Amino acid sequence: MKPLHFCRAALIGFALLFAVPAAGQTDAAANDESADLKQASEALIKVLNDPDSRKELIELLKKNAGEDQVAPENGAEASPEATADTEESVSAGQGFVIRVGEYTRAIADEIGVVLDRSRHSLRGLLLVLRGDIPIKWDRVNEVLLQVIIVLATAYAAFWAAQFVARRLYPKMAVRARYGGGLMRATILIVTTLIDALTVAIGLGVGYFVALTGFGGLDTGVTIQESLALNAFFITGMANVALRFVFAPKRPELRLLPFSDEASDYWYARLRIYMYWNNFGVFLAVPAANLAVSFVLGNALRFLIVLLGMLYLMVLIKQNRVKVREGAKAYAETMHSVLAQRALSNLGNLWHIGAYGYILAVFLVWVTRPFDATTIILRATGFSIITIMAGMLISLVMTRAIKGGIRLPDDIHQKLPALQYRLNAFVPRLLKIIRFVVFIGTILLLMDIWGLLSVVDWIFSEAGFSLVSSYGAAILVLLVAFVVWLAVMSWVDLRLQSRAGYIVSARERTLFQLFRNAFTVVIIVMAALLALSEIGVNIGPLIAGAGVVGLAISFGAQTLVKDIITGAFIQIENAINEGDVVTVAGVTGTVEGITIRSVRMRDLDGTTHIIPFSSVDMVSNFMRGFSYHVALIGVSYDTDIAYAKEAMEEAFRRLQETDFKSKIFGDLEMHGVTAFGASSIDIRARIKTTPGDQWSVGRTYNEYIKQVFDERGIEIPFPQVTYHAATPPFADEAKDPKQAGKKKAKPAEPEDDAPPESEEH
């Protein structure tokens, strides 16, 4: 409220200065008072044009306003007893009501100040229109001629520089069209700098003409020429800012989701306002002060600002729905639900913020007319820079979040898991940073417009301590992440086979265990260090962790046994991933090893997770070399030497296949090892690479069967021959009814033939 009180005191002082001469000028007979008014106006103009005099006047008015506020209304100093009584009454329960009343009274006073300033400004314009304040037309013509010449030369040089610069834009546009988001932002910044350079060239040419014309170098640049060139430069830079935001006729450089039609529309409408406001405030108003009167300049400033405000409000009202629908349509294309809601809410409420900005600018112009330009330019410029920087950072991070991290091909081939890890963590980190950038942009805008003292709080003791502590914690986490990423990449590099280097199963297992252990250690250390940086006492945490660890060690002895046994198993290189082992009575392939268990898959595909505390013996089939033991049975009538030679022949055929590289040495013939029930067992052994004994053995058996069939060697199998002999009582047992009956034999016929005589 202090700036408004200061502006009110200043305007009251100016009103007192002009009160008597203005009243005298209303009477046609008082010509001497008109002369006094003229002299007072010229004296005031000289004071306002001189920076030192203007500063002294402002300090004097501030001093008088401060004394008026400090002095009591009755002229007596307030006693300490009265102050104490007042404080007691406030603390009695009515403090909140009093503060609300004071706040509403201050708002009403400020509204009254604004209305009073507006009335005074329009009153000065009325005086000029009635002819009470004369216009120096010869001075007006001189000022107008100088301004036109200087502006014409400045704009001619500016357009010539733009003509040359626009020949470079098509090439840049092609590179931006086929480049990424970073390339587009870079080219947009370069083109913006080129546009700013063309404005600077026009300003330099205008100053050169102002120096050489109207009296030469001895005269120098007049105040009206300087005002015209300043208005040219401010307007030119404002147009550069508009081209940076909307990029008209250059859609490939446009960062915001504007269509070509919307971009051209807003650029053209806002440029009209820029020309009206900048040339009016920075050129027409000072020229009116010099050529006519300060009263006319003040009234002209009020009208220019008022009409500009009304123009912008009408423009916002006409496009409120279009902008809202466009924001909702663009929000539907975003992947983040939070971003969709934020953008939709922004589309619904954008006009309220725009109205608020316009009213704030208007109030500053009315209440602080002398330094309003500095305040508005500073606040608006910093606001635009802050918003553009926040949007640029957010857009770059959004594109990185959507597209992911892409590593060069050579790095991706060497470290294939690095890109996956980066895409797993970096997009989430960028989302957090984007949210922090959004909050920081809002806070900076509030600080720029005086709603919050964010920067002052940051540089205060409490703010600096808080920001430094949390910044150090974030830095610790980032360093821990970089260290973890570097160690994981080193492990991936060591686990990658390349020319002349083959990763063994033991190295793979140990490195994976190291990876898991290091991840746990880095997480715990980073968390503890980050907590210590933000002021958390980690001593009790460490002590509590020790107590908890001791309790766990007593309550989870099996777990501790698992970990210790697993550590010794790995140190002794008993089990590695990919090995075929027999553990706890289960035979299968090791698929994974943790700090406390081993995961195996048997021949049937069943997965077994066996804790190390259950392991009393490990049988590993994958150490150094292996053997296939062939135990072949032949029949008892087979020639043993012939059978051995057949087995040798099967081995020779085996070596002619691709399995030759997996076989060490010749066939080890052990000979007859056992006499079976139906066969004679001949044993031989083949030495193979570890893990290949089963495939080699299966193939060798196929060749043995083939050779034995060719040579007629019988491979016996167990046979049992049954011989049935039926006893006499067996038939009787078949029919129990006939069991006791004896079957009668048929009677033989009697031989009644005569005996043969020897003679017969």
PDB file of C-alpha atoms in Angstrom, residues 321-580:
ATOM      1  CA  VAL A 321     -13.958 -19.661 -25.453  1.00  0.00           C
ATOM      2  CA  LYS A 322     -11.566 -20.314 -28.344  1.00  0.00           C
ATOM      3  CA  VAL A 323      -8.558 -20.418 -26.065  1.00  0.00           C
ATOM      4  CA  ARG A 324     -10.396 -22.647 -23.593  1.00  0.00           C
ATOM      5  CA  GLU A 325     -11.387 -25.156 -26.270  1.00  0.00           C
ATOM      6  CA  GLY A 326      -7.891 -25.120 -27.772  1.00  0.00           C
ATOM      7  CA  ALA A 327      -6.347 -25.785 -24.358  1.00  0.00           C
ATOM      8  CA  LYS A 328      -8.702 -28.712 -23.751  1.00  0.00           C
ATOM      9  CA  ALA A 329      -8.002 -30.157 -27.218  1.00  0.00           C
ATOM     10  CA  TYR A 330      -4.261 -29.982 -26.628  1.00  0.00           C
ATOM     11  CA  ALA A 331      -4.646 -31.446 -23.121  1.00  0.00           C
ATOM     12  CA  GLU A 332      -6.207 -34.584 -24.622  1.00  0.00           C
ATOM     13  CA  THR A 333      -2.977 -35.271 -26.520  1.00  0.00           C
ATOM     14  CA  MET A 334      -0.885 -35.341 -23.337  1.00  0.00           C
ATOM     15  CA  HIS A 335      -0.049 -38.616 -21.596  1.00  0.00           C
ATOM     16  CA  SER A 336       0.091 -37.350 -18.036  1.00  0.00           C
ATOM     17  CA  VAL A 337      -3.272 -37.071 -16.282  1.00  0.00           C
ATOM     18  CA  LEU A 338      -1.896 -34.359 -14.022  1.00  0.00           C
ATOM     19  CA  ALA A 339      -0.762 -32.322 -17.019  1.00  0.00           C
ATOM     20  CA  GLN A 340      -4.148 -32.767 -18.683  1.00  0.00           C
ATOM     21  CA  ARG A 341      -5.983 -31.470 -15.649  1.00  0.00           C
ATOM     22  CA  ALA A 342      -3.561 -28.590 -15.152  1.00  0.00           C
ATOM     23  CA  LEU A 343      -3.848 -27.482 -18.765  1.00  0.00           C
ATOM     24  CA  SER A 344      -7.649 -27.833 -18.758  1.00  0.00           C
ATOM     25  CA  ASN A 345      -7.895 -25.733 -15.601  1.00  0.00           C
ATOM     26  CA  LEU A 346      -5.544 -23.183 -17.123  1.00  0.00           C
ATOM     27  CA  GLY A 347      -7.796 -22.986 -20.179  1.00  0.00           C
ATOM     28  CA  ASN A 348     -10.826 -22.405 -17.959  1.00  0.00           C
ATOM     29  CA  LEU A 349      -9.162 -19.697 -15.867  1.00  0.00           C
ATOM     30  CA  TRP A 350      -6.733 -18.016 -18.252  1.00  0.00           C
ATOM     31  CA  HIS A 351      -8.990 -15.005 -18.855  1.00  0.00           C
ATOM     32  CA  ILE A 352      -9.138 -14.276 -15.120  1.00  0.00           C
ATOM     33  CA  GLY A 353      -5.357 -14.082 -14.956  1.00  0.00           C
ATOM     34  CA  ALA A 354      -5.286 -11.907 -18.071  1.00  0.00           C
ATOM     35  CA  TYR A 355      -7.881  -9.534 -16.616  1.00  0.00           C
ATOM     36  CA  GLY A 356      -5.911  -9.382 -13.391  1.00  0.00           C
ATOM     37  CA  TYR A 357      -2.687  -8.536 -15.229  1.00  0.00           C
ATOM     38  CA  ILE A 358      -4.363  -5.762 -17.223  1.00  0.00           C
ATOM     39  CA  LEU A 359      -5.947  -4.241 -14.115  1.00  0.00           C
ATOM     40  CA  ALA A 360      -2.626  -4.419 -12.250  1.00  0.00           C
ATOM     41  CA  VAL A 361      -0.874  -2.591 -15.070  1.00  0.00           C
ATOM     42  CA  PHE A 362      -3.615   0.032 -15.209  1.00  0.00           C
ATOM     43  CA  LEU A 363      -3.449   0.627 -11.452  1.00  0.00           C
ATOM     44  CA  VAL A 364       0.295   1.019 -11.593  1.00  0.00           C
ATOM     45  CA  TRP A 365      -0.027   3.575 -14.403  1.00  0.00           C
ATOM     46  CA  VAL A 366      -2.632   5.527 -12.481  1.00  0.00           C
ATOM     47  CA  THR A 367      -1.140   5.394  -8.989  1.00  0.00           C
ATOM     48  CA  ARG A 368       2.550   5.637  -9.875  1.00  0.00           C
ATOM     49  CA  PRO A 369       2.733   7.558 -13.151  1.00  0.00           C
ATOM     50  CA  PHE A 370       6.344   8.689 -12.732  1.00  0.00           C
ATOM     51  CA  ASP A 371       7.946   5.271 -12.273  1.00  0.00           C
ATOM     52  CA  ALA A 372       5.144   3.172 -13.781  1.00  0.00           C
ATOM     53  CA  THR A 373       7.175   2.576 -16.916  1.00  0.00           C
ATOM     54  CA  THR A 374      10.061   1.150 -14.938  1.00  0.00           C
ATOM     55  CA  ILE A 375       7.796  -0.994 -12.769  1.00  0.00           C
ATOM     56  CA  ILE A 376       5.705  -2.367 -15.631  1.00  0.00           C
ATOM     57  CA  LEU A 377       8.625  -2.964 -17.966  1.00  0.00           C
ATOM     58  CA  ARG A 378      10.607  -4.646 -15.255  1.00  0.00           C
ATOM     59  CA  ALA A 379       7.733  -6.792 -14.028  1.00  0.00           C
ATOM     60  CA  THR A 380       6.461  -7.626 -17.514  1.00  0.00           C
ATOM     61  CA  GLY A 381       9.910  -8.276 -18.923  1.00  0.00           C
ATOM     62  CA  PHE A 382      10.919 -10.508 -16.045  1.00  0.00           C
ATOM     63  CA  SER A 383       7.540 -12.232 -16.217  1.00  0.00           C
ATOM     64  CA  ILE A 384       7.930 -12.951 -19.931  1.00  0.00           C
ATOM     65  CA  ILE A 385      11.482 -14.178 -19.443  1.00  0.00           C
ATOM     66  CA  THR A 386      10.423 -16.343 -16.510  1.00  0.00           C
ATOM     67  CA  ILE A 387       7.444 -17.821 -18.349  1.00  0.00           C
ATOM     68  CA  MET A 388       9.418 -18.416 -21.539  1.00  0.00           C
ATOM     69  CA  ALA A 389      12.290 -20.020 -19.655  1.00  0.00           C
ATOM     70  CA  GLY A 390       9.893 -22.229 -17.682  1.00  0.00           C
ATOM     71  CA  MET A 391       8.003 -23.213 -20.823  1.00  0.00           C
ATOM     72  CA  LEU A 392      11.210 -23.898 -22.733  1.00  0.00           C
ATOM     73  CA  ILE A 393      12.604 -26.085 -19.963  1.00  0.00           C
ATOM     74  CA  SER A 394       9.276 -27.883 -19.559  1.00  0.00           C
ATOM     75  CA  LEU A 395       8.922 -28.506 -23.301  1.00  0.00           C
ATOM     76  CA  VAL A 396      12.444 -29.867 -23.610  1.00  0.00           C
ATOM     77  CA  MET A 397      11.889 -32.172 -20.634  1.00  0.00           C
ATOM     78  CA  THR A 398       8.477 -33.228 -21.965  1.00  0.00           C
ATOM     79  CA  ARG A 399      10.007 -34.236 -25.277  1.00  0.00           C
ATOM     80  CA  ALA A 400      12.737 -36.129 -23.433  1.00  0.00           C
ATOM     81  CA  ILE A 401      10.099 -37.870 -21.309  1.00  0.00           C
ATOM     82  CA  LYS A 402       8.031 -38.894 -24.327  1.00  0.00           C
ATOM     83  CA  GLY A 403      10.907 -39.868 -26.607  1.00  0.00           C
ATOM     84  CA  GLY A 404      13.111 -41.401 -23.938  1.00  0.00           C
ATOM     85  CA  ILE A 405      16.892 -41.384 -23.776  1.00  0.00           C
ATOM     86  CA  ARG A 406      18.597 -42.538 -26.956  1.00  0.00           C
ATOM     87  CA  LEU A 407      22.242 -43.522 -26.696  1.00  0.00           C
ATOM     88  CA  PRO A 408      24.626 -43.734 -29.647  1.00  0.00           C
ATOM     89  CA  ASP A 409      24.754 -47.115 -31.382  1.00  0.00           C
ATOM     90  CA  ASP A 410      28.299 -47.952 -30.304  1.00  0.00           C
ATOM     91  CA  ILE A 411      27.527 -47.276 -26.643  1.00  0.00           C
ATOM     92  CA  HIS A 412      24.220 -49.127 -26.891  1.00  0.00           C
ATOM     93  CA  GLN A 413      25.987 -52.187 -28.317  1.00  0.00           C
ATOM     94  CA  LYS A 414      28.578 -52.196 -25.552  1.00  0.00           C
ATOM     95  CA  LEU A 415      26.126 -51.437 -22.756  1.00  0.00           C
ATOM     96  CA  PRO A 416      22.661 -52.593 -23.839  1.00  0.00           C
ATOM     97  CA  ALA A 417      21.212 -52.285 -20.329  1.00  0.00           C
ATOM     98  CA  LEU A 418      22.346 -48.678 -19.843  1.00  0.00           C
ATOM     99  CA  GLN A 419      19.620 -47.205 -22.031  1.00  0.00           C
ATOM    100  CA  TYR A 420      16.986 -49.269 -20.232  1.00  0.00           C
ATOM    101  CA  ARG A 421      18.177 -48.044 -16.839  1.00  0.00           C
ATOM    102  CA  LEU A 422      18.250 -44.430 -18.001  1.00  0.00           C
ATOM    103  CA  ASN A 423      14.735 -44.685 -19.407  1.00  0.00           C
ATOM    104  CA  ALA A 424      13.578 -46.309 -16.178  1.00  0.00           C
ATOM    105  CA  PHE A 425      14.796 -43.468 -13.936  1.00  0.00           C
ATOM    106  CA  VAL A 426      15.487 -40.319 -15.963  1.00  0.00           C
ATOM    107  CA  PRO A 427      11.894 -39.721 -17.234  1.00  0.00           C
ATOM    108  CA  ARG A 428      10.568 -39.971 -13.679  1.00  0.00           C
ATOM    109  CA  LEU A 429      13.284 -37.606 -12.501  1.00  0.00           C
ATOM    110  CA  LEU A 430      12.447 -35.193 -15.319  1.00  0.00           C
ATOM    111  CA  LYS A 431       8.775 -35.250 -14.316  1.00  0.00           C
ATOM    112  CA  ILE A 432       9.743 -34.218 -10.794  1.00  0.00           C
ATOM    113  CA  ILE A 433      12.032 -31.494 -12.127  1.00  0.00           C
ATOM    114  CA  ARG A 434       9.283 -30.281 -14.460  1.00  0.00           C
ATOM    115  CA  PHE A 435       6.898 -29.968 -11.529  1.00  0.00           C
ATOM    116  CA  VAL A 436       9.550 -28.092  -9.538  1.00  0.00           C
ATOM    117  CA  VAL A 437      10.092 -25.760 -12.502  1.00  0.00           C
ATOM    118  CA  PHE A 438       6.346 -25.102 -12.650  1.00  0.00           C
ATOM    119  CA  ILE A 439       6.174 -24.268  -8.932  1.00  0.00           C
ATOM    120  CA  GLY A 440       9.316 -22.150  -9.195  1.00  0.00           C
ATOM    121  CA  THR A 441       7.867 -20.212 -12.126  1.00  0.00           C
ATOM    122  CA  ILE A 442       4.680 -19.451 -10.173  1.00  0.00           C
ATOM    123  CA  LEU A 443       6.665 -18.324  -7.132  1.00  0.00           C
ATOM    124  CA  LEU A 444       8.955 -16.121  -9.224  1.00  0.00           C
ATOM    125  CA  LEU A 445       5.986 -14.473 -10.923  1.00  0.00           C
ATOM    126  CA  MET A 446       4.450 -13.761  -7.536  1.00  0.00           C
ATOM    127  CA  ASP A 447       7.744 -12.284  -6.377  1.00  0.00           C
ATOM    128  CA  ILE A 448       8.080 -10.142  -9.508  1.00  0.00           C
ATOM    129  CA  TRP A 449       4.655  -8.614  -8.979  1.00  0.00           C
ATOM    130  CA  GLY A 450       5.205  -8.107  -5.258  1.00  0.00           C
ATOM    131  CA  LEU A 451       2.752 -10.708  -3.968  1.00  0.00           C
ATOM    132  CA  LEU A 452       5.446 -12.749  -2.234  1.00  0.00           C
ATOM    133  CA  SER A 453       9.059 -12.008  -1.365  1.00  0.00           C
ATOM    134  CA  VAL A 454      10.397 -15.335  -2.557  1.00  0.00           C
ATOM    135  CA  VAL A 455      13.841 -14.094  -3.557  1.00  0.00           C
ATOM    136  CA  ASP A 456      14.274 -12.182  -0.296  1.00  0.00           C
ATOM    137  CA  TRP A 457      13.213 -15.238   1.665  1.00  0.00           C
ATOM    138  CA  ILE A 458      15.669 -17.430  -0.239  1.00  0.00           C
ATOM    139  CA  PHE A 459      18.537 -15.072   0.596  1.00  0.00           C
ATOM    140  CA  SER A 460      17.460 -14.832   4.211  1.00  0.00           C
ATOM    141  CA  GLU A 461      19.066 -16.994   6.847  1.00  0.00           C
ATOM    142  CA  ALA A 462      16.165 -19.408   7.150  1.00  0.00           C
ATOM    143  CA  GLY A 463      15.571 -19.632   3.411  1.00  0.00           C
ATOM    144  CA  PHE A 464      19.237 -20.073   2.578  1.00  0.00           C
ATOM    145  CA  SER A 465      19.565 -22.783   5.212  1.00  0.00           C
ATOM    146  CA  LEU A 466      16.498 -24.641   3.942  1.00  0.00           C
ATOM    147  CA  VAL A 467      17.414 -24.372   0.257  1.00  0.00           C
ATOM    148  CA  SER A 468      21.042 -25.338   0.877  1.00  0.00           C
ATOM    149  CA  SER A 469      20.094 -28.347   3.015  1.00  0.00           C
ATOM    150  CA  TYR A 470      17.532 -29.710   0.575  1.00  0.00           C
ATOM    151  CA  GLY A 471      19.786 -28.872  -2.348  1.00  0.00           C
ATOM    152  CA  ALA A 472      22.604 -30.811  -0.717  1.00  0.00           C
ATOM    153  CA  ALA A 473      20.244 -33.751  -0.136  1.00  0.00           C
ATOM    154  CA  ILE A 474      19.176 -33.729  -3.774  1.00  0.00           C
ATOM    155  CA  LEU A 475      22.819 -33.484  -4.837  1.00  0.00           C
ATOM    156  CA  VAL A 476      23.655 -36.506  -2.679  1.00  0.00           C
ATOM    157  CA  LEU A 477      20.882 -38.508  -4.334  1.00  0.00           C
ATOM    158  CA  LEU A 478      22.008 -37.465  -7.804  1.00  0.00           C
ATOM    159  CA  VAL A 479      25.637 -38.356  -7.071  1.00  0.00           C
ATOM    160  CA  ALA A 480      24.531 -41.701  -5.641  1.00  0.00           C
ATOM    161  CA  PHE A 481      22.482 -42.377  -8.759  1.00  0.00           C
ATOM    162  CA  VAL A 482      25.428 -41.500 -11.018  1.00  0.00           C
ATOM    163  CA  VAL A 483      27.754 -43.738  -9.001  1.00  0.00           C
ATOM    164  CA  TRP A 484      25.230 -46.589  -9.071  1.00  0.00           C
ATOM    165  CA  LEU A 485      24.750 -46.168 -12.805  1.00  0.00           C
ATOM    166  CA  ALA A 486      28.514 -46.179 -13.400  1.00  0.00           C
ATOM    167  CA  VAL A 487      29.023 -49.315 -11.305  1.00  0.00           C
ATOM    168  CA  MET A 488      26.130 -51.113 -12.998  1.00  0.00           C
ATOM    169  CA  SER A 489      27.550 -50.183 -16.412  1.00  0.00           C
ATOM    170  CA  TRP A 490      30.967 -51.496 -15.357  1.00  0.00           C
ATOM    171  CA  VAL A 491      29.368 -54.774 -14.224  1.00  0.00           C
ATOM    172  CA  ASP A 492      27.502 -55.052 -17.536  1.00  0.00           C
ATOM    173  CA  LEU A 493      30.756 -54.464 -19.373  1.00  0.00           C
ATOM    174  CA  ARG A 494      32.513 -57.194 -17.397  1.00  0.00           C
ATOM    175  CA  LEU A 495      29.663 -59.621 -18.031  1.00  0.00           C
ATOM    176  CA  GLN A 496      29.751 -59.066 -21.781  1.00  0.00           C
ATOM    177  CA  SER A 497      31.711 -61.622 -23.791  1.00  0.00           C
ATOM    178  CA  ARG A 498      33.958 -60.272 -26.486  1.00  0.00           C
ATOM    179  CA  ALA A 499      36.889 -61.324 -28.620  1.00  0.00           C
ATOM    180  CA  GLY A 500      39.468 -63.100 -26.483  1.00  0.00           C
ATOM    181  CA  TYR A 501      37.364 -62.915 -23.334  1.00  0.00           C
ATOM    182  CA  ILE A 502      34.671 -65.369 -22.289  1.00  0.00           C
ATOM    183  CA  VAL A 503      32.656 -64.753 -19.146  1.00  0.00           C
ATOM    184  CA  SER A 504      32.575 -67.809 -16.933  1.00  0.00           C
ATOM    185  CA  ALA A 505      29.530 -68.860 -14.988  1.00  0.00           C
ATOM    186  CA  ARG A 506      31.295 -68.109 -11.700  1.00  0.00           C
ATOM    187  CA  GLU A 507      32.098 -64.544 -12.760  1.00  0.00           C
ATOM    188  CA  ARG A 508      28.528 -64.013 -13.853  1.00  0.00           C
ATOM    189  CA  THR A 509      27.194 -65.248 -10.531  1.00  0.00           C
ATOM    190  CA  LEU A 510      29.627 -63.268  -8.405  1.00  0.00           C
ATOM    191  CA  PHE A 511      29.071 -60.073 -10.353  1.00  0.00           C
ATOM    192  CA  GLN A 512      25.323 -60.410 -10.074  1.00  0.00           C
ATOM    193  CA  LEU A 513      25.591 -60.925  -6.334  1.00  0.00           C
ATOM    194  CA  PHE A 514      27.887 -57.907  -6.168  1.00  0.00           C
ATOM    195  CA  ARG A 515      25.354 -55.907  -8.170  1.00  0.00           C
ATOM    196  CA  ASN A 516      22.567 -56.733  -5.740  1.00  0.00           C
ATOM    197  CA  ALA A 517      24.689 -56.074  -2.673  1.00  0.00           C
ATOM    198  CA  PHE A 518      26.002 -52.774  -4.041  1.00  0.00           C
ATOM    199  CA  THR A 519      22.476 -51.621  -4.890  1.00  0.00           C
ATOM    200  CA  VAL A 520      21.360 -52.230  -1.312  1.00  0.00           C
ATOM    201  CA  VAL A 521      24.431 -50.477   0.104  1.00  0.00           C
ATOM    202  CA  ILE A 522      24.137 -47.416  -2.149  1.00  0.00           C
ATOM    203  CA  ILE A 523      20.429 -47.034  -1.391  1.00  0.00           C
ATOM    204  CA  VAL A 524      20.978 -47.201   2.377  1.00  0.00           C
ATOM    205  CA  MET A 525      23.962 -44.834   2.312  1.00  0.00           C
ATOM    206  CA  ALA A 526      22.289 -42.314   0.014  1.00  0.00           C
ATOM    207  CA  ALA A 527      19.115 -42.325   2.113  1.00  0.00           C
ATOM    208  CA  LEU A 528      21.030 -41.800   5.353  1.00  0.00           C
ATOM    209  CA  LEU A 529      23.215 -39.033   3.917  1.00  0.00           C
ATOM    210  CA  ALA A 530      20.222 -37.267   2.384  1.00  0.00           C
ATOM    211  CA  LEU A 531      18.348 -37.423   5.677  1.00  0.00           C
ATOM    212  CA  SER A 532      21.369 -36.042   7.508  1.00  0.00           C
ATOM    213  CA  GLU A 533      21.599 -33.140   5.039  1.00  0.00           C
ATOM    214  CA  ILE A 534      18.001 -32.070   5.645  1.00  0.00           C
ATOM    215  CA  GLY A 535      18.594 -32.050   9.384  1.00  0.00           C
ATOM    216  CA  VAL A 536      17.406 -35.484  10.443  1.00  0.00           C
ATOM    217  CA  ASN A 537      19.570 -37.011  13.156  1.00  0.00           C
ATOM    218  CA  ILE A 538      20.604 -40.358  11.718  1.00  0.00           C
ATOM    219  CA  GLY A 539      22.319 -41.490  14.906  1.00  0.00           C
ATOM    220  CA  PRO A 540      19.144 -42.995  16.360  1.00  0.00           C
ATOM    221  CA  LEU A 541      18.406 -44.536  12.987  1.00  0.00           C
ATOM    222  CA  ILE A 542      21.780 -46.252  12.908  1.00  0.00           C
ATOM    223  CA  ALA A 543      21.419 -47.357  16.528  1.00  0.00           C
ATOM    224  CA  GLY A 544      17.898 -48.566  15.859  1.00  0.00           C
ATOM    225  CA  ALA A 545      19.099 -50.421  12.801  1.00  0.00           C
ATOM    226  CA  GLY A 546      21.741 -52.112  14.939  1.00  0.00           C
ATOM    227  CA  VAL A 547      19.179 -53.158  17.531  1.00  0.00           C
ATOM    228  CA  VAL A 548      16.804 -54.373  14.861  1.00  0.00           C
ATOM    229  CA  GLY A 549      19.618 -56.264  13.184  1.00  0.00           C
ATOM    230  CA  LEU A 550      20.531 -57.934  16.477  1.00  0.00           C
ATOM    231  CA  ALA A 551      16.908 -58.892  17.077  1.00  0.00           C
ATOM    232  CA  ILE A 552      16.597 -60.240  13.578  1.00  0.00           C
ATOM    233  CA  SER A 553      19.807 -62.212  13.967  1.00  0.00           C
ATOM    234  CA  PHE A 554      18.341 -63.978  17.023  1.00  0.00           C
ATOM    235  CA  GLY A 555      14.851 -64.370  15.646  1.00  0.00           C
ATOM    236  CA  ALA A 556      15.845 -65.336  12.135  1.00  0.00           C
ATOM    237  CA  GLN A 557      18.731 -67.709  12.642  1.00  0.00           C
ATOM    238  CA  THR A 558      17.727 -69.709   9.603  1.00  0.00           C
ATOM    239  CA  LEU A 559      17.950 -66.580   7.482  1.00  0.00           C
ATOM    240  CA  VAL A 560      21.397 -65.791   8.837  1.00  0.00           C
ATOM    241  CA  LYS A 561      22.431 -69.389   8.193  1.00  0.00           C
ATOM    242  CA  ASP A 562      21.133 -69.091   4.640  1.00  0.00           C
ATOM    243  CA  ILE A 563      23.191 -65.982   4.040  1.00  0.00           C
ATOM    244  CA  ILE A 564      26.394 -67.331   5.573  1.00  0.00           C
ATOM    245  CA  THR A 565      26.124 -70.696   3.841  1.00  0.00           C
ATOM    246  CA  GLY A 566      25.372 -68.995   0.538  1.00  0.00           C
ATOM    247  CA  ALA A 567      28.407 -66.737   0.940  1.00  0.00           C
ATOM    248  CA  PHE A 568      30.724 -69.720   1.520  1.00  0.00           C
ATOM    249  CA  ILE A 569      29.174 -71.638  -1.371  1.00  0.00           C
ATOM    250  CA  GLN A 570      29.944 -68.732  -3.663  1.00  0.00           C
ATOM    251  CA  ILE A 571      33.449 -68.306  -2.273  1.00  0.00           C
ATOM    252  CA  GLU A 572      34.131 -72.005  -2.876  1.00  0.00           C
ATOM    253  CA  ASN A 573      32.644 -71.705  -6.385  1.00  0.00           C
ATOM    254  CA  ALA A 574      30.308 -74.619  -5.753  1.00  0.00           C
ATOM    255  CA  ILE A 575      27.304 -73.358  -7.721  1.00  0.00           C
ATOM    256  CA  ASN A 576      26.980 -70.924 -10.596  1.00  0.00           C
ATOM    257  CA  GLU A 577      24.140 -69.915 -12.819  1.00  0.00           C
ATOM    258  CA  GLY A 578      23.664 -72.329 -15.689  1.00  0.00           C
ATOM    259  CA  ASP A 579      25.208 -75.278 -13.850  1.00  0.00           C
ATOM    260  CA  VAL A 580      23.458 -78.619 -13.624  1.00  0.00           C
TER     261      VAL A 580
END
